[in-house]
Tab-separated table of C-alpha atoms in Angstrom:
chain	number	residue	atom	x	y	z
A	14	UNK	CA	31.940	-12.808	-7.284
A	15	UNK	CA	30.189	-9.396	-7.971
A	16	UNK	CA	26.801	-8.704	-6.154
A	17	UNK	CA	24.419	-9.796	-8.613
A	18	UNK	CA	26.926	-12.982	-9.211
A	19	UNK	CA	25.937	-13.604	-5.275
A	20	UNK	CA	22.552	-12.447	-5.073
A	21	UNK	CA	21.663	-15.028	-7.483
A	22	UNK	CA	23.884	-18.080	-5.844
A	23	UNK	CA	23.049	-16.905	-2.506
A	24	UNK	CA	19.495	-15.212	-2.064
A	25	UNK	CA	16.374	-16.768	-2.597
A	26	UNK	CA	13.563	-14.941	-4.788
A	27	UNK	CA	10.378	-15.571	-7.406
A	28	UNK	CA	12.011	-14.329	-10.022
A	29	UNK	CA	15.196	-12.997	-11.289
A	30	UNK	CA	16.249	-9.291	-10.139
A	31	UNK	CA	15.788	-5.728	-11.349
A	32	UNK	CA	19.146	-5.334	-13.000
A	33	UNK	CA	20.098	-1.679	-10.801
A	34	UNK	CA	22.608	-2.446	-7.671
A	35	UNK	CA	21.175	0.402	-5.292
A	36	UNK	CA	23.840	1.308	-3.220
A	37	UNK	CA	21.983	4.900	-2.100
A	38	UNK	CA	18.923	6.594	-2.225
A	39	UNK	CA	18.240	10.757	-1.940
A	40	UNK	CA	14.785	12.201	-2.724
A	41	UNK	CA	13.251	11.322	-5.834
A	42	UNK	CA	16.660	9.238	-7.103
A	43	UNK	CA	18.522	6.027	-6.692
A	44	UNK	CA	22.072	5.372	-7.280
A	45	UNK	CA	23.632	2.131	-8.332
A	46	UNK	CA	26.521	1.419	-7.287
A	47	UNK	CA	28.867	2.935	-10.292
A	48	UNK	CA	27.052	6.338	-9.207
A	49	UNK	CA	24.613	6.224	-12.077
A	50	UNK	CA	21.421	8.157	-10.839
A	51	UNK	CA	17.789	6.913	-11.507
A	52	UNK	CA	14.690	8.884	-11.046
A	53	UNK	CA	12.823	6.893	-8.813
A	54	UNK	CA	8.295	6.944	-10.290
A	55	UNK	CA	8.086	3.979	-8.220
A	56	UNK	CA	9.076	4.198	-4.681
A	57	UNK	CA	9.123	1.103	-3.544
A	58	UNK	CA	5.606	0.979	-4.226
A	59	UNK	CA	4.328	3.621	-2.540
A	60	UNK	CA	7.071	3.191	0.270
A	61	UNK	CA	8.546	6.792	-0.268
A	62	UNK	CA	6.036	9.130	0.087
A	63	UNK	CA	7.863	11.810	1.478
A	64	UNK	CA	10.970	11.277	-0.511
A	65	UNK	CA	13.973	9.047	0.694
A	66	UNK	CA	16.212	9.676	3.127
A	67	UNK	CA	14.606	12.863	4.107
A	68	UNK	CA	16.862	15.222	6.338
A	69	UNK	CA	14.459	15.692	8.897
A	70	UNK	CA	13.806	11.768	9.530
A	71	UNK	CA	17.383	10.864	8.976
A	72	UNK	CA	18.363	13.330	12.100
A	73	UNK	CA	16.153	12.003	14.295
A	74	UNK	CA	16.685	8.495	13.381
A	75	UNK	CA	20.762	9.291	14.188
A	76	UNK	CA	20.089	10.902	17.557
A	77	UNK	CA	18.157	7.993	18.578
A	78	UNK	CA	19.611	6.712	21.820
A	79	UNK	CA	16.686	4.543	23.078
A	80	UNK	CA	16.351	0.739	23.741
A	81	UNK	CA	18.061	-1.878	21.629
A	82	UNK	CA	14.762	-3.826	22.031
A	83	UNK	CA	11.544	-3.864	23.913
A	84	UNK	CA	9.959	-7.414	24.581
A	85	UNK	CA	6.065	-7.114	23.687
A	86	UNK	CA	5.157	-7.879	27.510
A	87	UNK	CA	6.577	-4.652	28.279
A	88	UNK	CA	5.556	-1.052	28.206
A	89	UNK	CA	6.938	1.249	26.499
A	90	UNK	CA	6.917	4.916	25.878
A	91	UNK	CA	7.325	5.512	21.797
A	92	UNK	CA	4.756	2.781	21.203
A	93	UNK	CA	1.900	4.615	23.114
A	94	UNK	CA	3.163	7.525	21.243
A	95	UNK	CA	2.748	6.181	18.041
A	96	UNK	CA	-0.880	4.612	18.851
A	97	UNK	CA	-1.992	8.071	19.915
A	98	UNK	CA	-0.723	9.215	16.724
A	99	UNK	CA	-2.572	6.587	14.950
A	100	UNK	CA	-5.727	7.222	16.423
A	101	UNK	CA	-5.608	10.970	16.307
A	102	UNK	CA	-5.153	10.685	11.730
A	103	UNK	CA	-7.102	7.600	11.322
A	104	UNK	CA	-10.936	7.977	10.232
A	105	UNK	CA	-13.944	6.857	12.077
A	106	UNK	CA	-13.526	5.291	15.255
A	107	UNK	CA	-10.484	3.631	15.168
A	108	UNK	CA	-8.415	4.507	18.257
A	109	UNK	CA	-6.667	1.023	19.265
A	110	UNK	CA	-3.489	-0.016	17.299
A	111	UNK	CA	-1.829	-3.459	17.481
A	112	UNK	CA	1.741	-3.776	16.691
A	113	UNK	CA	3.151	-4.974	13.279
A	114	UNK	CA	6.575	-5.760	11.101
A	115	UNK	CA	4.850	-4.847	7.748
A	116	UNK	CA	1.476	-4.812	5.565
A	117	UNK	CA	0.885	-8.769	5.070
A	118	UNK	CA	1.090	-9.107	8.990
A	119	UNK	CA	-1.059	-6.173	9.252
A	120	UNK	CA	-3.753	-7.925	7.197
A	121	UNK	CA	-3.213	-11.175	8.914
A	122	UNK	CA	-4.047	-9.303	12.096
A	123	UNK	CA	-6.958	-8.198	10.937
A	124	UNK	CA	-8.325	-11.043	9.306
A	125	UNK	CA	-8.170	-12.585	12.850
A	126	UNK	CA	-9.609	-10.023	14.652
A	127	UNK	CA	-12.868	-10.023	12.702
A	128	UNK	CA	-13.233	-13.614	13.214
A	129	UNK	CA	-12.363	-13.169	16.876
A	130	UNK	CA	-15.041	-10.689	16.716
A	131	UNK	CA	-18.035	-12.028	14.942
A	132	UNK	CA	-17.388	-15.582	15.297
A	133	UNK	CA	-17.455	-16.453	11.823
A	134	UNK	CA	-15.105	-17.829	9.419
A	135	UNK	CA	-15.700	-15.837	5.802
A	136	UNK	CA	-14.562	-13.584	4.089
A	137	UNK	CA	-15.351	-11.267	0.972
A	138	UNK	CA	-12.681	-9.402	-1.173
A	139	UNK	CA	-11.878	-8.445	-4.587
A	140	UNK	CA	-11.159	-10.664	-7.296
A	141	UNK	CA	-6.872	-10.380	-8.241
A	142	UNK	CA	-6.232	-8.327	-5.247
A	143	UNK	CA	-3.191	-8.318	-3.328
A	144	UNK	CA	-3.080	-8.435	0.682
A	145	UNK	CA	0.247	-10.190	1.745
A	146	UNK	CA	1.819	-13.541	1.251
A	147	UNK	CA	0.835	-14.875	4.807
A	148	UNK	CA	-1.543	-17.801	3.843
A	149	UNK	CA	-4.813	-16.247	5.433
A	150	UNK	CA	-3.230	-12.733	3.346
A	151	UNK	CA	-3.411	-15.025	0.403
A	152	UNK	CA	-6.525	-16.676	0.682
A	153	UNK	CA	-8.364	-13.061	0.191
A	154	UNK	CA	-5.768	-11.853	-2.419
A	155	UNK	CA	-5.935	-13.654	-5.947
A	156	UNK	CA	-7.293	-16.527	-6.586
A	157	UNK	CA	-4.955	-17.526	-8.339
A	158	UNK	CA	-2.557	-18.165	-5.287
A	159	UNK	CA	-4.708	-21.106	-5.195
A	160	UNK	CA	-2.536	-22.638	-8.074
A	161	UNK	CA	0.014	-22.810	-5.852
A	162	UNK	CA	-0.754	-23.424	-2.505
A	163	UNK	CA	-4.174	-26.272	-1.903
A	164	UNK	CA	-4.801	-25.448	2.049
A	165	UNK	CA	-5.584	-21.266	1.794
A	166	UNK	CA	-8.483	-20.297	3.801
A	167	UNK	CA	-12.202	-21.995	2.335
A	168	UNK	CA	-15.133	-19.629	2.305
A	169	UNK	CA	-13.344	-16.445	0.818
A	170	UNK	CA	-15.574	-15.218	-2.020
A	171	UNK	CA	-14.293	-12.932	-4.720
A	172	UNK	CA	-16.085	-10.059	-6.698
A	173	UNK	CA	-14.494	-8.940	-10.068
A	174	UNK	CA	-14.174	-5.479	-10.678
A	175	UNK	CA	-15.715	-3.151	-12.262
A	176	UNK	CA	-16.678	-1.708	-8.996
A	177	UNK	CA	-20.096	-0.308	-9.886
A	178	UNK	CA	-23.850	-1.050	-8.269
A	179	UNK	CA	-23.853	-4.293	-9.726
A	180	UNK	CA	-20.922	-5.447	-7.821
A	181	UNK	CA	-22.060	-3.986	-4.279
A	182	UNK	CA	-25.344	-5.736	-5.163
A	183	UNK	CA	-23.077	-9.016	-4.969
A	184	UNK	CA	-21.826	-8.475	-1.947
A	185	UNK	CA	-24.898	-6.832	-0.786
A	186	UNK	CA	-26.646	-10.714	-1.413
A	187	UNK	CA	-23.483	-12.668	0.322
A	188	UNK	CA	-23.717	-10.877	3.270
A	189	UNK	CA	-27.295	-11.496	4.156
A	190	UNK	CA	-26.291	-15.359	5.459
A	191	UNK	CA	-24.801	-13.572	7.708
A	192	UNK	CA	-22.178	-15.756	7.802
A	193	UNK	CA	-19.153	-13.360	6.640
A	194	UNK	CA	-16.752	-12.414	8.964
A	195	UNK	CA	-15.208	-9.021	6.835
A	196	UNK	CA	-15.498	-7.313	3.595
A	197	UNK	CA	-11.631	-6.748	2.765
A	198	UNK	CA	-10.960	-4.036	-0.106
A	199	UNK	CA	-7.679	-1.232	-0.462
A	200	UNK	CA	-10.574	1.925	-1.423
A	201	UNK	CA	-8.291	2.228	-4.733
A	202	UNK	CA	-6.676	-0.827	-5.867
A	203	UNK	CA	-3.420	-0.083	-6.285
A	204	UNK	CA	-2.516	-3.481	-7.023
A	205	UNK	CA	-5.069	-3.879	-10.005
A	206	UNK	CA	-3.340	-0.910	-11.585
A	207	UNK	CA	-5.293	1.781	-9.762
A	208	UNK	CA	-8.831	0.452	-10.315
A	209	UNK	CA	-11.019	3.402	-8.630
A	210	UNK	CA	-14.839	1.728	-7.205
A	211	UNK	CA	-17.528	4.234	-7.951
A	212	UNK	CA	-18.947	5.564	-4.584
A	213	UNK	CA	-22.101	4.001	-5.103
A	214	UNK	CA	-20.566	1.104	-4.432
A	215	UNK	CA	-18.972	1.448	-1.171
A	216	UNK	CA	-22.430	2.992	-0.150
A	217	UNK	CA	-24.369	-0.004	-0.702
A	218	UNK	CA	-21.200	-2.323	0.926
A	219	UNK	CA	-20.191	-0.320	3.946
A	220	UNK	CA	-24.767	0.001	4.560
A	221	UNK	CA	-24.569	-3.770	4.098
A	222	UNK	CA	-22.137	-4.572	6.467
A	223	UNK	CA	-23.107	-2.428	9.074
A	224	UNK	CA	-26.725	-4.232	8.320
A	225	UNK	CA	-25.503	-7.992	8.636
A	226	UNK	CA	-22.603	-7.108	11.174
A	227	UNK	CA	-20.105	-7.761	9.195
A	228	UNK	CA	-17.213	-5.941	9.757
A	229	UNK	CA	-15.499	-3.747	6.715
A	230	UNK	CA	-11.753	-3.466	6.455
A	231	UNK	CA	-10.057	-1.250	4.585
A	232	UNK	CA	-6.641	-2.400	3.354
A	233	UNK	CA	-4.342	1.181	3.241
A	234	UNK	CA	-0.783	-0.720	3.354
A	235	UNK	CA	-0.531	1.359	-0.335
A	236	UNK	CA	-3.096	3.705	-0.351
A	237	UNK	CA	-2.499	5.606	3.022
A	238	UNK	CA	-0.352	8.853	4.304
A	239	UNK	CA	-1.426	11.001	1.141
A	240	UNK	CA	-1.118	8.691	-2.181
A	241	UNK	CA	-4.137	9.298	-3.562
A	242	UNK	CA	-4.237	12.993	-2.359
A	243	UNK	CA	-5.868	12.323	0.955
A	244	UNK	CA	-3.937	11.021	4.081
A	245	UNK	CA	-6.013	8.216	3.895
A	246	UNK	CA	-8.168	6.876	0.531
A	247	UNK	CA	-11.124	5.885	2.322
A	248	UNK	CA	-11.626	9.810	2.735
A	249	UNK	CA	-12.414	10.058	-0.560
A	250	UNK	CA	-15.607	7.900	-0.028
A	251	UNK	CA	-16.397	8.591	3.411
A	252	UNK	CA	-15.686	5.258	4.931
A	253	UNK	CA	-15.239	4.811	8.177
A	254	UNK	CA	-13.946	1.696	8.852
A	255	UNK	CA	-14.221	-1.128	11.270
A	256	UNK	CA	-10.080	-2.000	11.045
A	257	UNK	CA	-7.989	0.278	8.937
A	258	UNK	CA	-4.371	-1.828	7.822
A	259	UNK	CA	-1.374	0.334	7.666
A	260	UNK	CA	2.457	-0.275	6.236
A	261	UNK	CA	4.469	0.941	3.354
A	262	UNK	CA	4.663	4.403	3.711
A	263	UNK	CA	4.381	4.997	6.869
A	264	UNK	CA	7.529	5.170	7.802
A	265	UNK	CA	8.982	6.899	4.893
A	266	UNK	CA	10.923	3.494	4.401
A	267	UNK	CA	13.372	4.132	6.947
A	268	UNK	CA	11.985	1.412	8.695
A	269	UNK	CA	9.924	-2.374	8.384
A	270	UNK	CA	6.782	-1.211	10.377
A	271	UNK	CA	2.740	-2.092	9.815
A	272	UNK	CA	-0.153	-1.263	12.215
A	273	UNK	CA	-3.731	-2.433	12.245
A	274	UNK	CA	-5.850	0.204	13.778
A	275	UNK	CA	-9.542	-0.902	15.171
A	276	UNK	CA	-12.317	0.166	17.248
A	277	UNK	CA	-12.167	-0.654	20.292
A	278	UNK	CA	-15.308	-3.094	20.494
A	279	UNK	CA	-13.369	-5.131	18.115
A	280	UNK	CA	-10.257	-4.778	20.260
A	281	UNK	CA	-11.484	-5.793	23.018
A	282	UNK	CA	-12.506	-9.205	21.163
A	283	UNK	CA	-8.909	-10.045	21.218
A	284	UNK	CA	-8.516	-10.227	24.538
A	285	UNK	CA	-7.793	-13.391	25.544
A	286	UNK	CA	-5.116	-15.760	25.681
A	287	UNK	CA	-2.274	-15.499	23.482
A	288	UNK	CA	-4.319	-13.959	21.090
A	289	UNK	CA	-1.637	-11.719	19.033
A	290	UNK	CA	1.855	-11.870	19.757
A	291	UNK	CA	4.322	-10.146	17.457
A	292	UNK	CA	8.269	-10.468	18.092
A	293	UNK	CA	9.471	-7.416	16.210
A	294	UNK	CA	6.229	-5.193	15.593
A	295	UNK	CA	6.987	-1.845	16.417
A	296	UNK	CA	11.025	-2.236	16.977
A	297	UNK	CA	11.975	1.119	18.606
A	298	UNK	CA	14.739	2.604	16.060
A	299	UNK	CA	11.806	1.629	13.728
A	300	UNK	CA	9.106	3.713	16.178
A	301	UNK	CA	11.198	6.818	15.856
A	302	UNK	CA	11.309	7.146	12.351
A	303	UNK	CA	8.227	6.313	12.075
A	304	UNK	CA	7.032	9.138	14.529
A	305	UNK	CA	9.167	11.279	12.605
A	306	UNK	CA	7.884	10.463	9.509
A	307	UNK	CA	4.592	10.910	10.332
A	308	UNK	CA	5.276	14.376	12.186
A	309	UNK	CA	6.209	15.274	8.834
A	310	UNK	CA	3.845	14.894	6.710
A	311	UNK	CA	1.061	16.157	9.258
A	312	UNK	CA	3.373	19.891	9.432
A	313	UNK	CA	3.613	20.045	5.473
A	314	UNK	CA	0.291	18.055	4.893
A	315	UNK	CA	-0.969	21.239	3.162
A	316	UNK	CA	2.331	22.285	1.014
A	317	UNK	CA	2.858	18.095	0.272
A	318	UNK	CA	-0.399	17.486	-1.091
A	319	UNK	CA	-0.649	20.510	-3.003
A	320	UNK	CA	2.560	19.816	-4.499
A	321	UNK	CA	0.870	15.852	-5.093
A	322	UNK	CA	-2.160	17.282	-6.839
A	323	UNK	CA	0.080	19.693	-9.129
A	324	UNK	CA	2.251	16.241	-9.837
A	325	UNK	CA	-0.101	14.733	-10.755
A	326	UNK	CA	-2.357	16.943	-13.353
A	327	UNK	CA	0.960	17.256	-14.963
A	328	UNK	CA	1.598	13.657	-15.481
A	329	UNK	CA	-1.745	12.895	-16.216
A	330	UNK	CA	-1.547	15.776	-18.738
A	331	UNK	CA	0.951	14.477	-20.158
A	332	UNK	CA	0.051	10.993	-20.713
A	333	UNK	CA	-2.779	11.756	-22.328
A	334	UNK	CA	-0.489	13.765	-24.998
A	335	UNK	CA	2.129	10.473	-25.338
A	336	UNK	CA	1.254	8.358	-29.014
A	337	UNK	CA	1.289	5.129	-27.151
A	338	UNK	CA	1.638	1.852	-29.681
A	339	UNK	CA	-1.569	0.563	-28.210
A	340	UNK	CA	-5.057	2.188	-26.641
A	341	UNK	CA	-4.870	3.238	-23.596
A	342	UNK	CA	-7.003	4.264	-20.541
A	343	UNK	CA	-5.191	5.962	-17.268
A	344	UNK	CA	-6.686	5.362	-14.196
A	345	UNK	CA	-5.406	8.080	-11.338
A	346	UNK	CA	-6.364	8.951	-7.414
A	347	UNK	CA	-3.565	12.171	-6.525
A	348	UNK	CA	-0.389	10.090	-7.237
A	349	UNK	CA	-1.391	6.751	-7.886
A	350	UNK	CA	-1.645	6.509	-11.228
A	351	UNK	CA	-1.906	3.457	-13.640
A	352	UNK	CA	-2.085	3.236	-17.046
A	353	UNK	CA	-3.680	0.241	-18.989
A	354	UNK	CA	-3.083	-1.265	-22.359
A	355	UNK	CA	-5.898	-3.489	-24.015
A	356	UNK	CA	-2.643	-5.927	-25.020
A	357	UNK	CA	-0.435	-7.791	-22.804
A	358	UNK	CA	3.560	-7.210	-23.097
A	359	UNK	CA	3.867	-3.923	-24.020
A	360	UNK	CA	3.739	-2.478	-20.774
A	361	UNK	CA	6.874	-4.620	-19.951
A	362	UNK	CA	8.306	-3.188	-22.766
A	363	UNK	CA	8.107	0.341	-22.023
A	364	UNK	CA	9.374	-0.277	-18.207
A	365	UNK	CA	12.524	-2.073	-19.683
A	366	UNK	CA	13.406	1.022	-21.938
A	367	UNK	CA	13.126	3.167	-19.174
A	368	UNK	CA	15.035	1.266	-16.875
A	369	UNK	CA	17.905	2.101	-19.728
A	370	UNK	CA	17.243	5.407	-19.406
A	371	UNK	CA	17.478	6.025	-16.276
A	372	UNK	CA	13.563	5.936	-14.776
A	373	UNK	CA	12.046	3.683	-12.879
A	374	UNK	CA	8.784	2.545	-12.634
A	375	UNK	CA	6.895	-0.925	-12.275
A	376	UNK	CA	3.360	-3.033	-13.359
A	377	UNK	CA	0.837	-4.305	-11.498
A	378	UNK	CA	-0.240	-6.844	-14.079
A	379	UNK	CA	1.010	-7.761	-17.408
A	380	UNK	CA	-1.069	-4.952	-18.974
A	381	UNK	CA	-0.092	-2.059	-17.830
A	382	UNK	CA	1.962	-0.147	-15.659
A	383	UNK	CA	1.979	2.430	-12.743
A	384	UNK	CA	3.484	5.339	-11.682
A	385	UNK	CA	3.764	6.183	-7.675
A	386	UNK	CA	5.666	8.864	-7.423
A	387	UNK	CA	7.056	11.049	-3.711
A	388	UNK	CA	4.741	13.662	-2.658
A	389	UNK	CA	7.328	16.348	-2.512
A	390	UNK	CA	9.086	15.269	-5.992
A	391	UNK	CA	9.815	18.959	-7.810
A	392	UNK	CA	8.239	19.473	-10.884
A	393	UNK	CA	11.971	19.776	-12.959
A	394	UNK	CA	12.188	15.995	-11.653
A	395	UNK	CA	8.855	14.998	-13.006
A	396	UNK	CA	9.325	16.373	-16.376
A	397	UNK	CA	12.426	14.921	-16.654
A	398	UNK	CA	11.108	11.263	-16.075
A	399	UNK	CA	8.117	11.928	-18.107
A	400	UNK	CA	10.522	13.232	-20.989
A	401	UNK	CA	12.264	9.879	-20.929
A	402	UNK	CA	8.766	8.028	-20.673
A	403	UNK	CA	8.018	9.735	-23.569
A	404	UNK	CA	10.739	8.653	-25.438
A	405	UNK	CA	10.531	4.935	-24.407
A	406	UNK	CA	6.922	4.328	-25.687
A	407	UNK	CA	8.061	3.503	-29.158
């Protein structure tokens, strides 16, 4: 048997593969395994922010010569290191970080911490959302992960987007029963397709929660280290939240690796017994390239997201030239960048033509797709993928 012939007798999944074998990974490129290249618009959405297997990252990650393992009883050094990095990038208050494997344990985390915290059992979040695949993860993504599974979380209310007045005004009128644990939101949906809120309405929410005590999280598994042209999105609407969720990129992808970062009043609500245990959060090969990774991107922060914001007027630009089979509106935040159809399918169409051509890029619902490209892609390598966009629209 091939690989595919024994990923699909062997490995479980929701749905049948993307039909690439990656057997490397360099920059802005994958390679299958007969050597044919890719140019990667996805990165593992928004895993590879800085590029993969970066030089820098990969030489520390070789030279590491630390602990096999660390049991979470235990202290150890490159955790408090990472923390302090944590709290020295993230905004507001936030300066106490508690260990995770990836973003849907980061959520779950929180989600427990602000129930810890306030003593109540609700939440509110965003109608079609995505937050993990832990059940209380589910229970404030979708609703329609209620199809599937009849004991998620009760009391989680949802508000459909558009983002505007009228929808803060919502959760503006929920929160005064006073009953709702946290507001859960990414500040740009990047799993809607990059929906973008208007600012008025994170004014009104994030005044309303601190009103009714009700603690705000900001979901940044996709949106953090420098997607949307800011290290972190809620920058772009001054929010300063009460528990900031972290994963995906940042560790560059050269390690599974998720924080949730919180002030320390709501910290200190976890403290008691056996409150948060995790088995593998923070693993210390993981820890180094994280550190690394971060490192990084705060030395080139400048160059990187100049380079992002060049990226992506040109690919914005240039969507809005493309003759598209169908209307279309793009939605983009720095490099997340999504663009919508009014008609379901051929979205899906256009990502299996450029699979064939070599690009690849992904959907966040059945009516568009999105584009997440590295910060430090060159501009040769983005004209080249949008050349054989361009071609595939027909």
């Amino acid at each position: 048997m091939d690989t595919t012939q024994k990923d699909k007798k062997y490995l479980g999944r929701d749905g049948p593969p993307s039909p690439v074998t990656v057997a490397r990974t360099k920059g802005s490129y994958v390679f299958d395994e007969k050597g044919r290249r890719y140019i990667d618009f996805y990165m593992g959405w928004c895993v590879g922010n800085i590029g993969w297997s970066l030089d820098e990252v990969v030489k520390k990650v070789k030279a590491f010569s630390g602990p096999t393992y660390v049991a979470p009883t235990y202290v150890y050094k490159g955790w408090a290191e990472l923390a302090e990095l944590f709290a020295a990038i993230a905004p507001g208050e936030l300066t106490k970080s508690f260990r995770a494997t990836g973003g849907t344990e980061a959520v779950e985390i929180a989600l427990q911490a602000a129930m810890a915290h306030t003593k109540r059992s609700k939440f509110i979040s965003i109608e079609g959302s995505y937050h993990g695949h832990s059940i209380g993860a589910m229970s404030v993504g979708s609703s329609g992960f209620r199809k599937w599974y009849k004991n998620l979380l009760p009391g989680c209310h949802k508000i459909d987007i558009p983002l505007d007045e009228v929808a803060a005004r919502k959760v503006e009128r929920l929160l005064r029963k006073r009953d709702i644990a946290a507001f859960i939101c990414e500040p740009v949906i990047c799993n809607l397709g990059v929906v973008i809120p208007e600012k008025k309405f994170f004014t009104i929410v994030q005044a309303a929660c601190k009103k009714y005590r009700t603690l705000f999280i900001a979901d940044e598994v996709a949106t953090g280290f420098g997607r949307t042209g800011k290290m972190f999105a809620c920058e772009h609407y001054d929010l300063k939240p009460d528990i900031l969720c972290l994963a995906k990129g940042v560790s560059g992808g050269f390690g599974a690796l998720g924080a949730t970062v919180m002030t320390p009043e709501v910290a200190k609500s976890f403290e008691f017994d056996f409150s948060f245990y995790s088995t593998f959060g923070w693993h210390p090969l993981n820890v180094e390239a994280t550190v690394a990774s971060l490192r990084y991107l705060r030395k080139n922060k400048k160059r990187l997201f100049k380079n992002g914001a060049k990226l992506s007027d040109y690919i914005q630009k240039r969507l809005g030239r493309m003759d598209f089979q169908h209307p279309v509106k793009i939605n983009a935040k720095g490099l997340a960048i999504g663009v919508e159809f009014g008609k379901a399918g051929y979205s899906n169409k256009i990502i299996r033509n450029c699979l064939k051509n070599g690009l690849l890029i992904a959907n966040a619902t059945p009516t568009n797709f999105v584009i997440y490209p590295a910060l430090n892609m060159t501009l040769k390598t983005a004209r080249e993928g949008m050349d054989i966009l361009e071609k595939c629209i027909g």
